[in-house]
Short mmCIF file of C-alpha atoms in Angstrom, two decimals:
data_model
loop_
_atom_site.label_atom_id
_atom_site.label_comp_id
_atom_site.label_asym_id
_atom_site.label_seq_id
_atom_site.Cartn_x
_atom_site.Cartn_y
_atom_site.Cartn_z
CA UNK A 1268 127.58 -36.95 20.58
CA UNK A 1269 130.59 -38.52 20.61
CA UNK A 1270 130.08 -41.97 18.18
CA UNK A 1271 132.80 -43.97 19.77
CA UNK A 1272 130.96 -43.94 22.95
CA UNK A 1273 127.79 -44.59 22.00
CA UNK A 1274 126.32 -48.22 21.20
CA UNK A 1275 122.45 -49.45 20.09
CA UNK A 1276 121.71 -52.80 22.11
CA UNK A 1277 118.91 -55.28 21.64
CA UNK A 1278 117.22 -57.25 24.26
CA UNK A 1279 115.46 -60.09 23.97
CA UNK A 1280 112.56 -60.36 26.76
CA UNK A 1281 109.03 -61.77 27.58
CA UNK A 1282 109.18 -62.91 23.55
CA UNK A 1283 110.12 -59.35 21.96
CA UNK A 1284 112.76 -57.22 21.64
CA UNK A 1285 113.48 -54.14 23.50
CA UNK A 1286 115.66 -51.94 21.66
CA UNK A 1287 118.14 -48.91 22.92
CA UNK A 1288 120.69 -46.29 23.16
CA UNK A 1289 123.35 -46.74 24.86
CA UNK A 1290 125.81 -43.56 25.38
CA UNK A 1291 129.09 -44.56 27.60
CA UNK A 1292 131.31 -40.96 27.92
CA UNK A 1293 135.24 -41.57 29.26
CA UNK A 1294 135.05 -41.55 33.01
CA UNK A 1295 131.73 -41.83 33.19
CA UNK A 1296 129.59 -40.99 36.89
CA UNK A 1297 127.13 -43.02 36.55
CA UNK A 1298 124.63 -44.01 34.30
CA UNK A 1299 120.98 -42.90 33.74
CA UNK A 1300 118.15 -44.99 32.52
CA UNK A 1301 115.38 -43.28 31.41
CA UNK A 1302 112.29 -45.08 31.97
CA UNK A 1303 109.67 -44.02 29.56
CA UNK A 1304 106.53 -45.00 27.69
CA UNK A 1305 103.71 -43.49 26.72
CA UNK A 1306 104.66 -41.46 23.75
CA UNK A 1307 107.73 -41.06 25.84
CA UNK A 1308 110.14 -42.93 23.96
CA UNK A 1309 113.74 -43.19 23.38
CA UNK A 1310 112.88 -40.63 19.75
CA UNK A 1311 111.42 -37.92 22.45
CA UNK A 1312 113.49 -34.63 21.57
CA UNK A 1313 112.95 -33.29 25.50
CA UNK A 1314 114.04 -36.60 26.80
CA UNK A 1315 117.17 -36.44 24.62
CA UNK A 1316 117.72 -32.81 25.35
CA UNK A 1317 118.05 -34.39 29.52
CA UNK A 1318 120.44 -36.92 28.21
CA UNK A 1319 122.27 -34.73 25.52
CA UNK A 1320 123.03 -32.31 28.95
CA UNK A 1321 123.79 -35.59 30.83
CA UNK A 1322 126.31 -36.72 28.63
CA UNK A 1323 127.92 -33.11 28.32
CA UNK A 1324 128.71 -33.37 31.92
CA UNK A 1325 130.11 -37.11 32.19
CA UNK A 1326 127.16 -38.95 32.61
CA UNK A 1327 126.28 -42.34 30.70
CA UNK A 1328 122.65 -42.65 29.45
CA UNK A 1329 120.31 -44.92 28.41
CA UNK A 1330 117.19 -44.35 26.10
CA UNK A 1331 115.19 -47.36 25.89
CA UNK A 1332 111.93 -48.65 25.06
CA UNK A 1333 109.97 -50.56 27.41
CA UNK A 1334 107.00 -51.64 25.20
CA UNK A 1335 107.21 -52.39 21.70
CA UNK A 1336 105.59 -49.87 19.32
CA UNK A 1337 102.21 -52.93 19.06
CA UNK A 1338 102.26 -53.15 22.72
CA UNK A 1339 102.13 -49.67 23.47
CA UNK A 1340 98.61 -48.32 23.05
CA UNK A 1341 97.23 -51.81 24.81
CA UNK A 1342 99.93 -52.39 28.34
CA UNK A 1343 101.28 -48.79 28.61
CA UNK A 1344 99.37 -48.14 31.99
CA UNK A 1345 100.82 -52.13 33.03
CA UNK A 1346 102.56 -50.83 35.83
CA UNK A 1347 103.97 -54.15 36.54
CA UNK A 1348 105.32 -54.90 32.94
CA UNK A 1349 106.65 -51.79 32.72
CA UNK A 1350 108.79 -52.14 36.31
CA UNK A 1351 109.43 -55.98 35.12
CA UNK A 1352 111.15 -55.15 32.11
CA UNK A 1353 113.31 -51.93 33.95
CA UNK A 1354 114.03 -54.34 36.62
CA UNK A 1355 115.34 -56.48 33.85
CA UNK A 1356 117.42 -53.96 31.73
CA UNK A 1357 119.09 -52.65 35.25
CA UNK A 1358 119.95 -56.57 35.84
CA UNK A 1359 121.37 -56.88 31.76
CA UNK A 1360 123.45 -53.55 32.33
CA UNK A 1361 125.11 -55.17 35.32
CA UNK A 1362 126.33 -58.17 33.07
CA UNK A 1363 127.81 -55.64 30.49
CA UNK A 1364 131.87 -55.13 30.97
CA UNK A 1365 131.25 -51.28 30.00
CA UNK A 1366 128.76 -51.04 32.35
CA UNK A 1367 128.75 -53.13 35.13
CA UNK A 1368 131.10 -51.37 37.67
CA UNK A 1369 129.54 -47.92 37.01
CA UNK A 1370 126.63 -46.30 39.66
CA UNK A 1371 122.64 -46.63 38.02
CA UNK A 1372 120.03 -43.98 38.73
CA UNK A 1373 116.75 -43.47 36.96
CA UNK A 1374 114.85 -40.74 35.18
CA UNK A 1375 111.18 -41.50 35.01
CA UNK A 1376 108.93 -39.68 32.96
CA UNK A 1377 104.99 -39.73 33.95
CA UNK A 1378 104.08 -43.35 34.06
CA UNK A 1379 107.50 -44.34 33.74
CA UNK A 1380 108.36 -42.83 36.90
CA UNK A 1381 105.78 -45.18 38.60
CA UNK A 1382 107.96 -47.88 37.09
CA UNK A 1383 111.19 -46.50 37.86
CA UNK A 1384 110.08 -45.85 41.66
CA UNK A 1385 109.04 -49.54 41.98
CA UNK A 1386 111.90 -50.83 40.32
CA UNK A 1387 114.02 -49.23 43.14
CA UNK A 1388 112.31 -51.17 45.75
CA UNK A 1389 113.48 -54.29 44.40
CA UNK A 1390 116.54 -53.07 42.81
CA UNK A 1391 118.34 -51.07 46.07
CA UNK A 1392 121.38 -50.49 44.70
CA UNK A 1393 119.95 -47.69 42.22
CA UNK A 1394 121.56 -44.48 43.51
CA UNK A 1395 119.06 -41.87 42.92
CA UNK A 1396 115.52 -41.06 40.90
CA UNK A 1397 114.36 -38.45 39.21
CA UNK A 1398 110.61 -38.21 38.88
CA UNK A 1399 109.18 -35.93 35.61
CA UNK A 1400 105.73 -35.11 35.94
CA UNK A 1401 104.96 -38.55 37.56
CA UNK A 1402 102.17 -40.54 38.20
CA UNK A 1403 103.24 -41.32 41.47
CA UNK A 1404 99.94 -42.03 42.53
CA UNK A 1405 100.13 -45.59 40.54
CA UNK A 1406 102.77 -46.99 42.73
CA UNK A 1407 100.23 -47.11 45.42
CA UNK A 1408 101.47 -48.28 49.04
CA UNK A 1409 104.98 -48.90 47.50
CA UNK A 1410 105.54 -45.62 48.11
CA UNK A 1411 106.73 -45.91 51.96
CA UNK A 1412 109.11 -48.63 51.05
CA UNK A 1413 111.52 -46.36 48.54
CA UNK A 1414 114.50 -45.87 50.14
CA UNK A 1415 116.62 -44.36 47.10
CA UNK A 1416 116.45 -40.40 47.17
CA UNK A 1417 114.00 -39.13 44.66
CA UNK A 1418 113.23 -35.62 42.83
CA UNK A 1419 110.09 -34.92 41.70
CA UNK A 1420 109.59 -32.10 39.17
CA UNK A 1421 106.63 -30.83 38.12
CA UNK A 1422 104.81 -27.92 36.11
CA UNK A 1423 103.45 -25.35 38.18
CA UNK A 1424 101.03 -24.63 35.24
CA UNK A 1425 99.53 -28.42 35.69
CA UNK A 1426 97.31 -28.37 38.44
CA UNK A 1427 96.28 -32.01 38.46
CA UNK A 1428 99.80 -33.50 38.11
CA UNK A 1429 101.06 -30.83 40.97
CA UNK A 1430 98.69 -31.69 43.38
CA UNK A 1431 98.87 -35.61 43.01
CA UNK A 1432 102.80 -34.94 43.67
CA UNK A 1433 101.80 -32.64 46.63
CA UNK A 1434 100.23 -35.52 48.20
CA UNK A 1435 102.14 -37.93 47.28
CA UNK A 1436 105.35 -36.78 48.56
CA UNK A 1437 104.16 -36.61 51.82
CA UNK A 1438 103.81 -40.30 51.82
CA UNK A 1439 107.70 -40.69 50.88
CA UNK A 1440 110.43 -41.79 53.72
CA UNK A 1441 113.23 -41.02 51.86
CA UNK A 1442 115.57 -38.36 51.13
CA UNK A 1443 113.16 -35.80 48.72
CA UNK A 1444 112.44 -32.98 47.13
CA UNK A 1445 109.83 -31.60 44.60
CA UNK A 1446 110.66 -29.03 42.48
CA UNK A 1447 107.95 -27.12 40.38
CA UNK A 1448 109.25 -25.01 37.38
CA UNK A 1449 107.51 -21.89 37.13
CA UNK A 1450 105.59 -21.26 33.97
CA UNK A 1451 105.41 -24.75 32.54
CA UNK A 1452 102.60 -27.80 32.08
CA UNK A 1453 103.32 -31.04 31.85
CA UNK A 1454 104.83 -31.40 28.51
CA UNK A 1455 107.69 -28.58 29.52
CA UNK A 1456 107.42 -27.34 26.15
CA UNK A 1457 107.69 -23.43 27.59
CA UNK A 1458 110.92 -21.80 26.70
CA UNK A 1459 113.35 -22.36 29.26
CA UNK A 1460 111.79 -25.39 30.91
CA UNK A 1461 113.51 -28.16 29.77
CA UNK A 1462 116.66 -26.64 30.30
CA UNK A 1463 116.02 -26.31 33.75
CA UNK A 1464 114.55 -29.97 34.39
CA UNK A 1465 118.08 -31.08 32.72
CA UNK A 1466 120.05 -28.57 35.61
CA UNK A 1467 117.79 -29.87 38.45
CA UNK A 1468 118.11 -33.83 37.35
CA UNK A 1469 121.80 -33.24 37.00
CA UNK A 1470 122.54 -31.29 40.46
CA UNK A 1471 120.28 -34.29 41.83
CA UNK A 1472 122.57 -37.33 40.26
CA UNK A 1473 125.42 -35.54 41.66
CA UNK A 1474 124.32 -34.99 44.97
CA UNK A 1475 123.70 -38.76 45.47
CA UNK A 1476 126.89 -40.34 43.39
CA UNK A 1477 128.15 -43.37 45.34
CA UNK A 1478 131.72 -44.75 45.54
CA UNK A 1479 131.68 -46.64 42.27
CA UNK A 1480 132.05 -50.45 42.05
CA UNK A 1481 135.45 -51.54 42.33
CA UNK A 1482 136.80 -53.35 39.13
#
């Protein structure tokens, strides 16, 4: 990673403070938030290892928190905190001068893809989501009102997570597209799996770019 492109910020909401890292590459896209919780958080290596291959192909990231290490074993299933607070840091990134003119899509990981899909709904100018073994079933009847193009990707090896997604996707309107990687559960550990979840996310972001903001 290139150091003079990458910045930790601090945010200061509902009474704590969220904490991340920001990566900003020359030219960038766009830039991906990763929402993620649950053990899922900004220190995950496989989340990195999307964002690393993000980044290598002119992407901005960011790896943030959205619950407080105390907070997380007590509101990490607070779908509504969770989609607060992205709502939030989308809103904070458009204030930024590095940041504000560039295109935002999101990469949601299990419940944080719940979050990320809601926060779309209320935040329409995200370009595109990518879902990671999400819990779409927790966004409930919000699901017919997404209208940002979505991937979902999913381990063909976990059965439960596959077939909520099955269903699921049937209830989406918008452009779509579920992808299951052969060989792999949940966690992608399998050799080979991560790399392809950071191929399929990519080709998906690119797909969708919009005309960026004019300065």
């Amino acid at each position: 990673m290139d150091v003079t492109n990458y910045t930790e910020i601090s945010l200061p909401i509902d009474h704590v403070r969220l904490v991340g890292e920001l990566y900003i590459p020359p030219r960038a896209k766009a830039l991906i938030v990763f929402s993620q919780n649950c053990g899922n958080n900004r220190f995950s290596v496989r989340n990195r290892q999307v964002a690393k291959y993000l980044q290598n192909r002119n992407f901005g990231t960011l790896l943030f928190d959205l619950l407080t290490p105390e907070e997380d074993t007590k509101k990490r299933m607070d779908i509504d905190l969770l989609t607060k607070r992205l709502i939030e840091v989308t809103e904070y990134l458009e204030t930024l001068s590095t940041t504000k003119h560039i295109p935002i899509g999101y990469f949601g990981v299990s419940i944080g893809a719940a979050s990320a899909i809601k926060a779309s709904i209320k935040h329409p100018e995200v370009f595109g989501i990518v879902a990671k073994g999400g819990r779409l079933d927790l966004v409930g009847n919000d699901l017919a009102k997404v209208n940002v193009p979505i991937l979902l990707i999913v381990g063909a090896l976990n059965e439960n997570t596959l077939r909520l997604n099955q269903v699921t996707f049937q209830e989406l309107n918008c452009d779509k597209k579920l992808e299951v990687v052969p060989g792999a559960y949940n966690s992608f550990k399998e050799l080979g799996a991560m790399e392809k979840v950071s191929e399929l996310s990519t080709n998906w972001f690119k797909n969708y770019l919009p005309i960026q903001k004019a300065v």
